[in-house]
Coordinates of C-alpha atoms in Angstrom, one line a residue:
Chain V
X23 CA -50.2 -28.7 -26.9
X24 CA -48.0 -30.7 -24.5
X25 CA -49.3 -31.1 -21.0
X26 CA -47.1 -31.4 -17.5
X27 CA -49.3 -31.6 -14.1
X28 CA -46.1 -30.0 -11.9
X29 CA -46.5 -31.8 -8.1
X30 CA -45.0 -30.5 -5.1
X31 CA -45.8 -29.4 -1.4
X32 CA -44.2 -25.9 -1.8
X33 CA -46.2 -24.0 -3.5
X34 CA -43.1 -21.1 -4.5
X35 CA -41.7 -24.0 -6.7
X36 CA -45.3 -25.2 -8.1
X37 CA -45.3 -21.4 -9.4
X38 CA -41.6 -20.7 -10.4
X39 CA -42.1 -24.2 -12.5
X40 CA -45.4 -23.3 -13.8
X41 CA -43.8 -20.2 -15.1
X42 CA -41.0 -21.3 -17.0
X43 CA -43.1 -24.3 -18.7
X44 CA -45.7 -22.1 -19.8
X45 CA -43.5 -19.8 -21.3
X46 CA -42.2 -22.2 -23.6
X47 CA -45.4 -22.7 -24.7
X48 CA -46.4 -26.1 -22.3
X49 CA -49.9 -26.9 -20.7
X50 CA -49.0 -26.7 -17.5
X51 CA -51.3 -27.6 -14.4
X52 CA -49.8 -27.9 -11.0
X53 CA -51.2 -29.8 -8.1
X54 CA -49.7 -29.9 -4.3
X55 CA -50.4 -32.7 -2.5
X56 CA -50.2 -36.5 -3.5
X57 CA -54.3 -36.9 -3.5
X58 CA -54.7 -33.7 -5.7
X59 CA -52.2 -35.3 -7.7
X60 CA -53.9 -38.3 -8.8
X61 CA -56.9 -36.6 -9.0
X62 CA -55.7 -34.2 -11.8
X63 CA -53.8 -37.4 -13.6
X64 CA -57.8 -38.6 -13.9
X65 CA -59.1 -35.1 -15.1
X66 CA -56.0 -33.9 -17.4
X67 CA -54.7 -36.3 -18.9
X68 CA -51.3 -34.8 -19.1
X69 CA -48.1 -36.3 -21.2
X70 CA -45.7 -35.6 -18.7
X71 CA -45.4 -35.6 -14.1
X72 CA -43.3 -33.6 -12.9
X73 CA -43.5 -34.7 -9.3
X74 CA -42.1 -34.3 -5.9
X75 CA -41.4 -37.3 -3.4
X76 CA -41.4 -35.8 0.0
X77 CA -44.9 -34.9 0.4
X78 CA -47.3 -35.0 3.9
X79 CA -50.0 -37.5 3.0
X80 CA -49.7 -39.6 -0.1
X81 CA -45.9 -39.0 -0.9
X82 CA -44.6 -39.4 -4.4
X83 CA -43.8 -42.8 -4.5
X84 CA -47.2 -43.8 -3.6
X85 CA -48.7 -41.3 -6.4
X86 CA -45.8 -42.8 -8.6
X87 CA -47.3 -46.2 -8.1
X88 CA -50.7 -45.5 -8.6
X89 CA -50.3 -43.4 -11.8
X90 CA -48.6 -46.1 -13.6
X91 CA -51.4 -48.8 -12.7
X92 CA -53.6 -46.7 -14.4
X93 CA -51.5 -44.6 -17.1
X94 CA -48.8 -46.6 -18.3
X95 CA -47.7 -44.4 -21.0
X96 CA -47.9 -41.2 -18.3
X97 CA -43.8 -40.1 -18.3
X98 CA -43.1 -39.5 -14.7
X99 CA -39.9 -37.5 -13.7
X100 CA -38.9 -37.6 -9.9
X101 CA -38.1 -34.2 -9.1
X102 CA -37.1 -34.4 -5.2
X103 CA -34.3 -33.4 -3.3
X104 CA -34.2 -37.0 -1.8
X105 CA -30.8 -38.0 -3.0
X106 CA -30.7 -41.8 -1.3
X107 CA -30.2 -44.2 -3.4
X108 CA -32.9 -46.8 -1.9
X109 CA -35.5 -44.3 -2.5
X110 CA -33.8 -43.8 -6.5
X111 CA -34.0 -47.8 -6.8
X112 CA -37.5 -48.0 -5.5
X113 CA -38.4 -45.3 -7.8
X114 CA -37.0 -46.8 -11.1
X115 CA -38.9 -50.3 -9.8
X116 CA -42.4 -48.7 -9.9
X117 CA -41.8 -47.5 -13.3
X118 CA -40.4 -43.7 -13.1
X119 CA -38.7 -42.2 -16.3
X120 CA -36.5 -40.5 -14.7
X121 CA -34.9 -39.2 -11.4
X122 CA -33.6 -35.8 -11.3
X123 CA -32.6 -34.1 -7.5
X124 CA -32.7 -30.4 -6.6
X125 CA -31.0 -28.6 -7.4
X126 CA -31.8 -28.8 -10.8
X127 CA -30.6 -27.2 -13.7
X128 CA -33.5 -25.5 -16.0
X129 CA -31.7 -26.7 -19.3
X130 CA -31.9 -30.7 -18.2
X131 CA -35.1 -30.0 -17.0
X132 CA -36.6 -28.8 -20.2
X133 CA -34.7 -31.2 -22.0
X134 CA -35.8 -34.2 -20.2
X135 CA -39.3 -33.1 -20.9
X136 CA -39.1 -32.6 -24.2
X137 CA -37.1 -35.7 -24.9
X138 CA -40.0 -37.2 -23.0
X139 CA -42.8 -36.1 -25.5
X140 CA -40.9 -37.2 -28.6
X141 CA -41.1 -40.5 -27.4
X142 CA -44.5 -40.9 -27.0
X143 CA -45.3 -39.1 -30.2
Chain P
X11 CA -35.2 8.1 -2.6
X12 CA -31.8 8.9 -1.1
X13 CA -29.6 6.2 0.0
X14 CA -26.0 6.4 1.4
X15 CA -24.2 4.5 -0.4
X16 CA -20.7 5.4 1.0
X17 CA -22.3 4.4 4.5
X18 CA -23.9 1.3 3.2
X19 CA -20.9 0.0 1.8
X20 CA -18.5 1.0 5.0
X21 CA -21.1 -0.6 7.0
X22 CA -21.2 -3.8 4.6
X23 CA -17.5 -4.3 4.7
X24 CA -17.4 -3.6 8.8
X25 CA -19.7 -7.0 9.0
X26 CA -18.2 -8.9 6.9
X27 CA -15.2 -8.6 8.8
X28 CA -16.9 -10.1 11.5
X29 CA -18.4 -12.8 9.6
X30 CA -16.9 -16.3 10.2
X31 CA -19.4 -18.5 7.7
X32 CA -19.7 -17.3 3.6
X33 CA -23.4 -18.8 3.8
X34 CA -24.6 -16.6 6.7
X35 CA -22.3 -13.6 4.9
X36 CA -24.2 -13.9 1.6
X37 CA -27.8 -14.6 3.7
X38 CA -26.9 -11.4 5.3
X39 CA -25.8 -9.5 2.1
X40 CA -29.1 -11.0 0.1
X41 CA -31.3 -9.5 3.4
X42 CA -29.7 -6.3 3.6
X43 CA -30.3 -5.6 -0.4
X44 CA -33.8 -6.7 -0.2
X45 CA -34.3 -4.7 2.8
X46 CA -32.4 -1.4 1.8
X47 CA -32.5 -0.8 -1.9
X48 CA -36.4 -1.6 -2.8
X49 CA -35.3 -3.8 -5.5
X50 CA -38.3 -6.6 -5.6
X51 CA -36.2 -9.7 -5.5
X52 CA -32.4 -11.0 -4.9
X53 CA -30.5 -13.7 -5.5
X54 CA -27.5 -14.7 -5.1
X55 CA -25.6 -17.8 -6.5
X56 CA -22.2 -19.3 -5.6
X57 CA -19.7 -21.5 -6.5
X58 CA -20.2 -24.9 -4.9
X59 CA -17.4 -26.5 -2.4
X60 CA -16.6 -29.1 -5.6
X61 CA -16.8 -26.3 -7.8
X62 CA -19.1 -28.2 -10.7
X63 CA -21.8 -25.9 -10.3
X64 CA -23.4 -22.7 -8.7
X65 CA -26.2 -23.0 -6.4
X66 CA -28.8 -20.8 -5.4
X67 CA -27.5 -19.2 -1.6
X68 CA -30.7 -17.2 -0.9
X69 CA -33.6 -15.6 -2.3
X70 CA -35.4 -12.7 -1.1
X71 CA -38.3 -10.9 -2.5
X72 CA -41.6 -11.3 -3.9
X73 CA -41.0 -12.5 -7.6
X74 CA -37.5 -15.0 -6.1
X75 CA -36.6 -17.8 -7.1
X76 CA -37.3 -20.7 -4.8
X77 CA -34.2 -21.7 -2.6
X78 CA -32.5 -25.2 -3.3
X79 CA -34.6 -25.5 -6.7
X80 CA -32.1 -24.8 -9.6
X81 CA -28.1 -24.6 -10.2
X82 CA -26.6 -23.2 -12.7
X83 CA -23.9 -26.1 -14.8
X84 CA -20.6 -24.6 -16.0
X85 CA -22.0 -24.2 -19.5
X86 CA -25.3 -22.5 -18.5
X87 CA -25.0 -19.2 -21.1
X88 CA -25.0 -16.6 -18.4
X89 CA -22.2 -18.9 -16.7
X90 CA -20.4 -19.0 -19.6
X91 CA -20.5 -15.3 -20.1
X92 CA -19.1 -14.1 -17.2
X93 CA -16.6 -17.0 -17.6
X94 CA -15.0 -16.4 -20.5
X95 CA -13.0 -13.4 -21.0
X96 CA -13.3 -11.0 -23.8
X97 CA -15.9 -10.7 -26.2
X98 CA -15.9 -8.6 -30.0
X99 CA -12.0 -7.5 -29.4
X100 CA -12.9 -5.8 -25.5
X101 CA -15.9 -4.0 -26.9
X102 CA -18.0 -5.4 -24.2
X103 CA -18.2 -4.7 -20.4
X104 CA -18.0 -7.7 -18.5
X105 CA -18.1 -6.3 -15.0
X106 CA -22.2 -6.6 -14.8
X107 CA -24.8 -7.1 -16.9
X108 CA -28.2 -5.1 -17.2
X109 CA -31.1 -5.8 -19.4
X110 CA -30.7 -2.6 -21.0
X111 CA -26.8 -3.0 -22.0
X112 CA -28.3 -6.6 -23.5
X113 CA -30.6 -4.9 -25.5
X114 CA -28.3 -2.4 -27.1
X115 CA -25.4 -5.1 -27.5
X116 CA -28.4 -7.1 -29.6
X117 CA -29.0 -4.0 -31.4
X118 CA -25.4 -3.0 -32.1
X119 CA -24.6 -4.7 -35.8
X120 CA -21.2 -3.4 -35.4
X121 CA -20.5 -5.6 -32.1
X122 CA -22.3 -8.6 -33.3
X123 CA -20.6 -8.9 -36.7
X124 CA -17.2 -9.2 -34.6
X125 CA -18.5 -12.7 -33.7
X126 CA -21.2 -14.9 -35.4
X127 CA -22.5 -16.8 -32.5
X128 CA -22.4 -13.7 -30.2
X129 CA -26.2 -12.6 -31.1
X130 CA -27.5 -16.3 -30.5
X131 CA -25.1 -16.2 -27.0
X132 CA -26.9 -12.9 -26.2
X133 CA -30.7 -14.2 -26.7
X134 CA -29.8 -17.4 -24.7
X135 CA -28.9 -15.5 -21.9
X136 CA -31.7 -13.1 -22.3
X137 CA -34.3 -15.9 -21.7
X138 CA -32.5 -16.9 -18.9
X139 CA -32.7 -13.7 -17.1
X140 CA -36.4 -13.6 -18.1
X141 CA -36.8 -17.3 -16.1
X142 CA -34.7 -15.5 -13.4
X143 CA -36.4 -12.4 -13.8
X144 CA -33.3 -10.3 -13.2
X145 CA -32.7 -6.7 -15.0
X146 CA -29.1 -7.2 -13.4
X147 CA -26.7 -9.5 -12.5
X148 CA -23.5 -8.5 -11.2
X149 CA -20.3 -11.2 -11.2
X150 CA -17.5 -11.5 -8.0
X151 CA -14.3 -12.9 -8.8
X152 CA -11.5 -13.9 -6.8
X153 CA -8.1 -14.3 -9.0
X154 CA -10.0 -14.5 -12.0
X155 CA -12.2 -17.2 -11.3
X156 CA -16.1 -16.4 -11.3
X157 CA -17.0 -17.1 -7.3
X158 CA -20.7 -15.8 -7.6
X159 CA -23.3 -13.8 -9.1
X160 CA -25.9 -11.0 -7.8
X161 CA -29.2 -11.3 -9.5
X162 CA -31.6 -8.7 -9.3
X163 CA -35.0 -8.4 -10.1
X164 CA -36.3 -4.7 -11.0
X165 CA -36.1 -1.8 -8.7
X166 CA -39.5 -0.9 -6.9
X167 CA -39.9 2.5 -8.3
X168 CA -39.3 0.9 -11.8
X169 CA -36.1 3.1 -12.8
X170 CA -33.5 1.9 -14.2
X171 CA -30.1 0.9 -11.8
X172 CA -28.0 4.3 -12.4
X173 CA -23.8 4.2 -12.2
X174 CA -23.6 5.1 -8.4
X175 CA -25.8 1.9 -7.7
X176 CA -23.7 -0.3 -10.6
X177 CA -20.6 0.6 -8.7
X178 CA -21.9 0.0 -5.2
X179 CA -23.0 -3.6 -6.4
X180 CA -19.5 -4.4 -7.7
X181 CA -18.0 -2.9 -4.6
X182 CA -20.2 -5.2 -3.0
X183 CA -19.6 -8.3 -4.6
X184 CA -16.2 -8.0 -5.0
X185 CA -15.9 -7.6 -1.1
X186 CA -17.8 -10.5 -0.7
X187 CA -15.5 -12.6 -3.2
X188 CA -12.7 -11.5 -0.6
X189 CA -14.4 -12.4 2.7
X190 CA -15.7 -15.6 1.2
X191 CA -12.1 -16.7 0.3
X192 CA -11.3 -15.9 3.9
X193 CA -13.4 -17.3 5.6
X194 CA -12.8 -20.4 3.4
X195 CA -9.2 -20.4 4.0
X196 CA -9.5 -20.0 8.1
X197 CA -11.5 -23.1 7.6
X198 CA -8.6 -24.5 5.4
X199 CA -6.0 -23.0 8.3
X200 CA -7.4 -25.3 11.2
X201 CA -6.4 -28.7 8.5
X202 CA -3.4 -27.2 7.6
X203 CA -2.2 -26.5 11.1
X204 CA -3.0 -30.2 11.9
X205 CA -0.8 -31.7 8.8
X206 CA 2.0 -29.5 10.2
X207 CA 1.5 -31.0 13.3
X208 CA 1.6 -34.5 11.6
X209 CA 5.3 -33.3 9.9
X210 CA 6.6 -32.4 12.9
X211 CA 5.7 -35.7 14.5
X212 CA 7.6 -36.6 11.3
X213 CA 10.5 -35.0 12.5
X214 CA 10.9 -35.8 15.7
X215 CA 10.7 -39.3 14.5
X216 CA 13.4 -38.5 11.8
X217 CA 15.3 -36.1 14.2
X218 CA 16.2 -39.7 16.4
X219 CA 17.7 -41.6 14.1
X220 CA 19.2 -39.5 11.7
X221 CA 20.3 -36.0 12.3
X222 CA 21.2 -34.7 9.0
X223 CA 17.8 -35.7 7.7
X224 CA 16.1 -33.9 10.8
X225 CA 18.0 -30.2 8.9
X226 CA 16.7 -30.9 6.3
X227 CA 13.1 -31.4 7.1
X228 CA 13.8 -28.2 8.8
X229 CA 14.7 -26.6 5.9
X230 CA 12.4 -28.3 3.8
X231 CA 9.6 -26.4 6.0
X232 CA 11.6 -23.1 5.8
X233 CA 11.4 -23.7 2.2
X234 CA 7.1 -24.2 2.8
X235 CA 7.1 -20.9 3.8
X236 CA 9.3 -18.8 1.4
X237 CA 7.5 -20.5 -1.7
X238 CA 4.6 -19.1 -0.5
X239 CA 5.6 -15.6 -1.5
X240 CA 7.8 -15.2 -4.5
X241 CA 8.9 -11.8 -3.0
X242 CA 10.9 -13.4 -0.4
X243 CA 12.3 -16.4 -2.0
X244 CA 15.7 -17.8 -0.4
X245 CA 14.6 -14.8 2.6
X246 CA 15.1 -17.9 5.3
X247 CA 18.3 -19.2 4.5
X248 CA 19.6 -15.4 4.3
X249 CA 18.3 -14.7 7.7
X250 CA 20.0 -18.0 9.0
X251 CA 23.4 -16.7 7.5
X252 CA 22.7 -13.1 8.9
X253 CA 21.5 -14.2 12.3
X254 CA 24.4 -16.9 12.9
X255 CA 27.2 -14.3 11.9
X256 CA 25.8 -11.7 14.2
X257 CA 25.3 -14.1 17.2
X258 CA 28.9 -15.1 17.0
X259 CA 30.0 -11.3 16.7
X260 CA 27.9 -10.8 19.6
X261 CA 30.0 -13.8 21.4
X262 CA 26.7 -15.7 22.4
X263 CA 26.9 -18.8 24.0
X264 CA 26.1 -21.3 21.2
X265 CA 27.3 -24.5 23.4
X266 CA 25.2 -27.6 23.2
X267 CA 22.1 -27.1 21.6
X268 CA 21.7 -23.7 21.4
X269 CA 23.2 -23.2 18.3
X270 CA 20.7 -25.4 16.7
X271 CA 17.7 -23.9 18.3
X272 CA 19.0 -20.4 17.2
X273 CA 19.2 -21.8 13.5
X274 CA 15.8 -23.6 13.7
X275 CA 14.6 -20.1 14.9
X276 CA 16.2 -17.9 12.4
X277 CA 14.4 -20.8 9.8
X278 CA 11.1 -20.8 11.2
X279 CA 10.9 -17.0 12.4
X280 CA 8.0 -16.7 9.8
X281 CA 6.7 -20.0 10.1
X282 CA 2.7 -18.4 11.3
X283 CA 2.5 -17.0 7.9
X284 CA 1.4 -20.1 6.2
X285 CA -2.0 -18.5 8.1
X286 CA -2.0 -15.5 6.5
X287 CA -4.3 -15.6 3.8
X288 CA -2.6 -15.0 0.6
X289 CA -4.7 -12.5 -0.6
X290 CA -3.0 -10.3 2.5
X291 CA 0.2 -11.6 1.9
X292 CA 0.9 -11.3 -1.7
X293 CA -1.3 -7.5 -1.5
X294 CA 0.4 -4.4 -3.4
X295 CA -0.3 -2.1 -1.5
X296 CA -0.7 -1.0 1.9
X297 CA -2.2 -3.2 4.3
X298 CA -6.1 -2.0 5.7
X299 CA -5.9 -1.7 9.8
X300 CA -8.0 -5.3 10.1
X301 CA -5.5 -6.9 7.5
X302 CA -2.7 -5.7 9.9
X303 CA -4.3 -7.5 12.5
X304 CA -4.2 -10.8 10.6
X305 CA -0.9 -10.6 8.9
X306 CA 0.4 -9.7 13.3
X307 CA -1.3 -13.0 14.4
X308 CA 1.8 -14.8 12.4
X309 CA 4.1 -14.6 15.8
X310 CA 0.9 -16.1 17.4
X311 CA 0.2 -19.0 14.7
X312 CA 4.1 -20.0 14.4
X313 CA 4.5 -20.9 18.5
X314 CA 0.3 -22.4 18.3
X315 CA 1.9 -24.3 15.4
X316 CA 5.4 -25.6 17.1
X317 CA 4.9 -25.1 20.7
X318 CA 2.9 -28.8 21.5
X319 CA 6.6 -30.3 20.8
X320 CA 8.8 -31.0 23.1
X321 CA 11.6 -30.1 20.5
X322 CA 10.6 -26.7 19.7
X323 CA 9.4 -24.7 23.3
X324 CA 12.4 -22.9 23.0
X325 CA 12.1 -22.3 19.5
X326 CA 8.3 -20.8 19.9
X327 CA 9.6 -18.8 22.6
X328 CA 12.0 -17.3 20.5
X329 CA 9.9 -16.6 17.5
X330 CA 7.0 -15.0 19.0
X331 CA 9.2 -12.3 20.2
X332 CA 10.6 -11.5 16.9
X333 CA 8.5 -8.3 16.1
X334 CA 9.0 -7.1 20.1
X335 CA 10.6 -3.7 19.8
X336 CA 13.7 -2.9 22.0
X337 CA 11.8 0.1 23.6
X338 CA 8.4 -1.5 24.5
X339 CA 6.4 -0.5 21.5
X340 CA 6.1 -4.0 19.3
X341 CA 3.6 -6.6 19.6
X342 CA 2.4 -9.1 21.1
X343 CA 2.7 -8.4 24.3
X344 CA 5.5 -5.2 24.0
X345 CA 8.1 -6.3 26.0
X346 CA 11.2 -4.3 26.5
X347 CA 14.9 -4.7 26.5
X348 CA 16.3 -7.7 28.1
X349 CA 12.7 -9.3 28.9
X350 CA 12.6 -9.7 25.0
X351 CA 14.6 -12.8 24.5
X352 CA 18.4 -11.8 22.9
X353 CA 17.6 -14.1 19.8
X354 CA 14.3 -12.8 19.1
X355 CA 16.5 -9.2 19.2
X356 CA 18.8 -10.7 16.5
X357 CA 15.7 -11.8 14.2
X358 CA 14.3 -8.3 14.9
X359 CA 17.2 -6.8 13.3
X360 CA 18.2 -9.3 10.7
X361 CA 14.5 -9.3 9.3
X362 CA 13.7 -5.9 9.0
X363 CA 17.3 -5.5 7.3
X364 CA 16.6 -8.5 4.9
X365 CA 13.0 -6.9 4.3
X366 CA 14.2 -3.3 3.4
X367 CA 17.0 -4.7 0.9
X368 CA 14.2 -7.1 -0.5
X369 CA 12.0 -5.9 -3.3
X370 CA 8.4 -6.3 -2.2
X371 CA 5.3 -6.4 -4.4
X372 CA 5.1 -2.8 -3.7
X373 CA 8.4 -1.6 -4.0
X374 CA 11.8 -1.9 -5.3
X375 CA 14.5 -2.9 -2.4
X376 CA 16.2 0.2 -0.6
X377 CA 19.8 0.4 -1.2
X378 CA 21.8 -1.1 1.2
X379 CA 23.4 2.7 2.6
X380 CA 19.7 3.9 2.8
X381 CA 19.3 0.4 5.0
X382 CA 22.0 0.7 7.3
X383 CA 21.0 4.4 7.9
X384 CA 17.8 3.0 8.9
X385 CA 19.1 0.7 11.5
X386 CA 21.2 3.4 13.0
X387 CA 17.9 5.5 13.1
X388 CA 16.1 2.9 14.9
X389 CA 18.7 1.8 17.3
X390 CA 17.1 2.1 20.8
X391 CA 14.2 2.2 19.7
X392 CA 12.7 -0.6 17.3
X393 CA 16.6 -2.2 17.6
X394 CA 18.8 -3.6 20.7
X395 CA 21.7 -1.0 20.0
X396 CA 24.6 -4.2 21.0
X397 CA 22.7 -6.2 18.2
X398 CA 22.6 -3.2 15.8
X399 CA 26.0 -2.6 16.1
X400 CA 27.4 -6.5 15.6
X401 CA 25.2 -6.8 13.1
X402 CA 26.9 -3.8 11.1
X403 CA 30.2 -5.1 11.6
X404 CA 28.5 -7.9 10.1
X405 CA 27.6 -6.4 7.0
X406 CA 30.6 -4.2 6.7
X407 CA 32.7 -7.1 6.3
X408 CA 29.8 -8.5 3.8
X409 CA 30.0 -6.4 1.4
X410 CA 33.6 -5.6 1.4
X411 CA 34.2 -9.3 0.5

């Protein structure tokens, strides 16, 4: 089964996220702050990050950076609702898949992911 | 539990009246369903300004969705359901949908053999209420176009909604749709009102060099506001004719300028209604007491509009008076008799004249007997009797020829 470690601050999305992955038959493990993060990345070993940017602490960038030292094959998709395009650059530099901003639609989302998977498989 | 819904819904449409911004309008409608219906969560999603996609306005409620997470794209299926028109020849209801209507339309072979992709449609859209987890979703249109959508999660007592609580929802949104637009277009107003300002700056300019081409931008904007409403087409240039014709019967003095402020007047007498919103202008029917108040403020908005030039402070003066009645009893500020300005007493007359011959969206035209009768009726009252009097010499004459 397909894993996604979900990362944000607010916990509501964490859950609503969680919910709709699972359903659709995904592993899904949430963490919600930048040190839990990298901490679950160690432990789960999951295919896919979904994961936040503005974050107090360790913010996504910096988890972004230290995931990909470690597990370059980990697919890591910016979710944020940081929409500058400095922060989108810097993003794409340390090696992010994607960048998608809130509001997002469900149907991208879950296509994204899955497009993903297939191409680590 | 009992609810009023007759009350509620008075009471909704009483705020919204009062409401100047659609997000705190919808914030408030979201609160007020989550608060008074026991319904454990609501959404509501809107149109966005560029009109790509529909964004979650508020949550409330245990199971909501979490605000500023997800959109809905055009092609999302329960987007694209309320969307598109009709579905298996009009056997489906496209003013809400319910889980429970789904589930028989999935279970109805007859429906689903009109169309072949209608049962794969149907399960798309099921697993997106599921995400949402709404039992209902209720649509708001404004001229066709899908503005918004109530989503709601399942009442607390677990019943299903029945029809009185359907109907109140669509009352609801619908209302909503309304207000939004409104509130949208008083926005709107404040721009438009500043390009008019730039067009009469435009004129003036014009009006010095050249001043054939300052009529016509005069007429152009006459034009601007007749096109507005197809009902009273060419009603300007009519009331020019009218008004003119009378004057001279009346033996005004029309030295100088005046007889070109009296025709700017006559032109621009309805000049405030490009800030009535059209849904009140182009309404069949009769006009609610708070739309009357709007579609009045047009002898306010014209003068706001013309009065910061030079040119035209004789020409506001004049058309704010225009709906003043001869015996105190018109608006805005109910003068009487000769206080009300003798050209605003000849627009007075010529309008309402013009208006009853006219066919409206709510009525055929009056025959021009029944008209005249009118006039006679009101003169005194509504109409200065001297004006009344010219102006059926006026017509006499008219309609012999």
């Amino acid at each position: 089964m397909s894993k996604i470690l979900i990362v944000d601050d607010e916990l509501e999305i964490c859950a609503f996220l969680k919910e709709f992955f699972s359903e659709r038959n995904y592993d899904v493990v949430t963490a919600s702050s930048g040190k839990e993060a990298i901490q679950l990345v160690n432990r789960e070993n999951p295919h896919v990050l979904l994961l936040d940017i503005k974050m107090p602490g360790i913010d996504g960038l910096e988890v972004l950076k230290a995931v990909k030292q470690y597990h370059p094959n980990l697919k890591v998709i910016m979710v944020t609702a940081v929409e500058t395009s400095d922060k989108m650059a810097e993003a794409f530099k340390l090696g992010a898949d994607n960048y998608i901003t809130k509001p997002l639609s469900l149907e991208y989302l879950e296509r994204d992911v899955k497009e993903k998977i297939f191409k680590l498989i | 539990m009992t609810f009023n819904y007759q009350e509620a819904l008075k009471n909704a449409a009483l705020s919204m009246v009062r409401v100047k911004s659609p997000t705190h309008l919808i914030k408030m409608i979201a609160r007020f369903l989550d608060r008074e219906m026991g319904i454990s969560h609501t959404s509501i999603i809107v149109l966005d300004g560029q009109k790509h996609q529909y964004v979650f306005c508020d949550s409330q409620g245990e199971k909501k969705v979490p605000k500023g997470l997800i959109k809905l794209e055009k092609d999302n299926p329960l987007i694209r359901w309320f969307s598109s028109k009709k579905e298996a020849n009009g056997l489906i209801k496209k003013d809400h949908l319910s889980l429970q209507y789904l589930n028989s339309l999935l279970q109805d072979k007859a429906v689903l053999s009109y169309d072949k992709t209608l049962e794969n449609r149907l399960v798309k859209i099921k697993e997106y209420m599921d995400t949402l987890k709404a039992t209902l979703c209720v649509p708001g249109f404004y001229k066709g176009e899908l503005l918004g959508i109530f989503i709601l999660g399942e009442k607390t007592d677990m019943t299903e909604f029945n029809q009185e609580e359907m109907s109140f929802f669509q009352t609801l949104a619908s209302d909503a749709s309304m207000t939004i637009k409104n509130a949208e277009y008083k926005d709107n107003l404040l721009q438009k009102i500043e390009e008019l300002e730039q067009s009469l700056d435009e004129i003036k300019r014009l009006r010095e060099n050249d001043k054939d081409k300052y009529l016509q931008t005069i007429l152009t904007f006459a034009y601007m506001v007749d096109a507005r409403d197809p009902y009273t087409y060419g009603h300007s240039e009519q009331i020019k004719k009218l008004g003119l014709l009378t004057a001279h019967e009346l033996h005004l003095d029309l030295s100088g300028e005046k007889e070109k402020i009296l025709t700017s007047a006559l032109l621009l007498h309805d000049v405030g209604k490009l800030g009535v919103p059209d849904n009140i202008l182009h309404k069949k029917g009769p006009l609610t007491n708070d739309e009357w108040v709007l579609m009045r403020e047009h002898v306010r908005t014209g003068p706001r509009i013309l009065e910061n030039h030079d040119d035209f402070k004789e020409v506001s003066v004049i058309i704010m008076h225009h709906h003043e009645n001869f015996d105190g009893t018109g608006y805005p500020y109910k003068l009487k008799g000769d206080e009300i300005p003798i050209q605003s007493r000849i627009i007075c007359v010529v309008d309402a004249f013009d208006a009853m011959v006219s066919d409206r969206p709510y009525r055929k035209g009056l025959a021009y007997d029944h008209a005249i009768a009118e006039l006679k009726k009101c003169s005194g009252t509504q109409f200065d009797p001297k004006v009344v009097d010219a102006f059926l010499k006026i017509i006499e004459r008219e309609i012999n020829v």
